[in-house]
Coordinates of N, CA and C in Angstrom, one line a residue:
M1 N 1.2 -218.9 -170.0 CA 2.4 -218.8 -170.9 C 2.2 -219.5 -172.2
Y2 N 1.5 -220.7 -172.2 CA 1.3 -221.4 -173.4 C 0.4 -220.6 -174.4
E3 N -0.6 -220.0 -173.8 CA -1.5 -219.2 -174.7 C -0.7 -218.1 -175.4
T4 N 0.1 -217.4 -174.6 CA 0.9 -216.3 -175.2 C 1.8 -216.8 -176.3
F5 N 2.4 -218.0 -176.1 CA 3.3 -218.6 -177.0 C 2.5 -218.9 -178.3
T6 N 1.3 -219.5 -178.2 CA 0.6 -219.9 -179.4 C 0.1 -218.6 -180.1
K7 N -0.3 -217.6 -179.4 CA -0.7 -216.3 -180.0 C 0.5 -215.7 -180.8
C8 N 1.6 -215.7 -180.2 CA 2.9 -215.2 -180.8 C 3.2 -216.0 -182.0
F9 N 3.1 -217.3 -181.9 CA 3.5 -218.2 -183.0 C 2.5 -218.0 -184.1
K10 N 1.2 -218.0 -183.9 CA 0.3 -217.7 -184.9 C 0.5 -216.4 -185.6
L11 N 0.8 -215.4 -184.9 CA 1.1 -214.1 -185.4 C 2.3 -214.2 -186.3
N12 N 3.4 -214.8 -185.8 CA 4.6 -215.0 -186.6 C 4.4 -215.7 -187.9
V13 N 3.6 -216.8 -187.8 CA 3.3 -217.6 -189.0 C 2.5 -216.8 -190.0
S14 N 1.5 -216.0 -189.6 CA 0.8 -215.2 -190.6 C 1.7 -214.1 -191.2
E15 N 2.5 -213.5 -190.3 CA 3.4 -212.5 -190.8 C 4.4 -213.1 -191.9
M16 N 4.9 -214.3 -191.6 CA 5.8 -215.0 -192.5 C 5.1 -215.3 -193.8
Y17 N 3.8 -215.8 -193.6 CA 3.0 -216.1 -194.8 C 2.9 -214.9 -195.7
E18 N 2.5 -213.7 -195.1 CA 2.4 -212.5 -195.9 C 3.7 -212.1 -196.5
Y19 N 4.8 -212.3 -195.8 CA 6.1 -212.0 -196.3 C 6.4 -212.8 -197.5
F20 N 6.1 -214.1 -197.4 CA 6.4 -215.0 -198.5 C 5.5 -214.7 -199.7
V21 N 4.2 -214.3 -199.5 CA 3.3 -213.9 -200.6 C 3.9 -212.7 -201.3
D22 N 4.3 -211.7 -200.5 CA 4.9 -210.5 -201.1 C 6.2 -210.9 -201.9
L23 N 7.0 -211.8 -201.4 CA 8.2 -212.2 -202.1 C 7.8 -212.9 -203.4
A24 N 6.8 -213.8 -203.3 CA 6.4 -214.5 -204.5 C 5.9 -213.5 -205.6
K25 N 5.1 -212.5 -205.2 CA 4.6 -211.5 -206.1 C 5.8 -210.8 -206.8
C26 N 6.8 -210.4 -206.0 CA 7.9 -209.7 -206.5 C 8.7 -210.6 -207.5
F27 N 8.8 -211.9 -207.1 CA 9.5 -212.8 -208.0 C 8.8 -213.0 -209.3
I28 N 7.4 -213.1 -209.3 CA 6.6 -213.2 -210.5 C 6.8 -212.0 -211.4
I29 N 6.7 -210.8 -210.8 CA 6.8 -209.6 -211.5 C 8.2 -209.5 -212.2
F30 N 9.2 -209.8 -211.4 CA 10.6 -209.8 -211.8 C 10.8 -210.8 -213.0
S31 N 10.3 -212.0 -212.9 CA 10.5 -213.0 -213.9 C 9.8 -212.6 -215.2
K32 N 8.6 -212.0 -215.0 CA 7.9 -211.5 -216.2 C 8.7 -210.4 -216.9
H33 N 9.3 -209.5 -216.1 CA 10.1 -208.4 -216.7 C 11.3 -209.0 -217.4
L34 N 11.9 -210.0 -216.7 CA 13.1 -210.6 -217.3 C 12.7 -211.3 -218.6
A35 N 11.6 -211.9 -218.7 CA 11.1 -212.6 -219.9 C 10.9 -211.6 -221.0
K36 N 10.3 -210.4 -220.7 CA 10.1 -209.4 -221.7 C 11.5 -208.9 -222.2
C37 N 12.4 -208.8 -221.3 CA 13.8 -208.3 -221.8 C 14.4 -209.3 -222.7
F38 N 14.3 -210.6 -222.4 CA 14.8 -211.7 -223.3 C 14.1 -211.7 -224.6
I39 N 12.8 -211.5 -224.6 CA 12.0 -211.5 -225.9 C 12.5 -210.3 -226.7
H40 N 12.7 -209.2 -226.1 CA 13.1 -208.0 -226.8 C 14.5 -208.2 -227.4
L41 N 15.4 -208.8 -226.6 CA 16.7 -209.1 -227.1 C 16.7 -210.0 -228.3
F42 N 15.9 -211.1 -228.3 CA 15.9 -212.1 -229.4 C 15.1 -211.5 -230.6
V43 N 14.1 -210.7 -230.4 CA 13.3 -210.3 -231.5 C 14.0 -209.2 -232.2
Y44 N 14.7 -208.3 -231.5 CA 15.3 -207.1 -232.1 C 16.7 -207.3 -232.5
N45 N 17.3 -208.4 -232.3 CA 18.7 -208.7 -232.7 C 18.8 -209.5 -234.0

């Protein structure tokens, strides 16, 4: 039972890690996009 638990836990940790990495990538892309929008607003106004 303990082995199954550790396998499951390791799997969940790696899945969570991948999820957070994806989330971070999305956040970086979004913030870059937001920055571009702000630059356009300030430059062209």
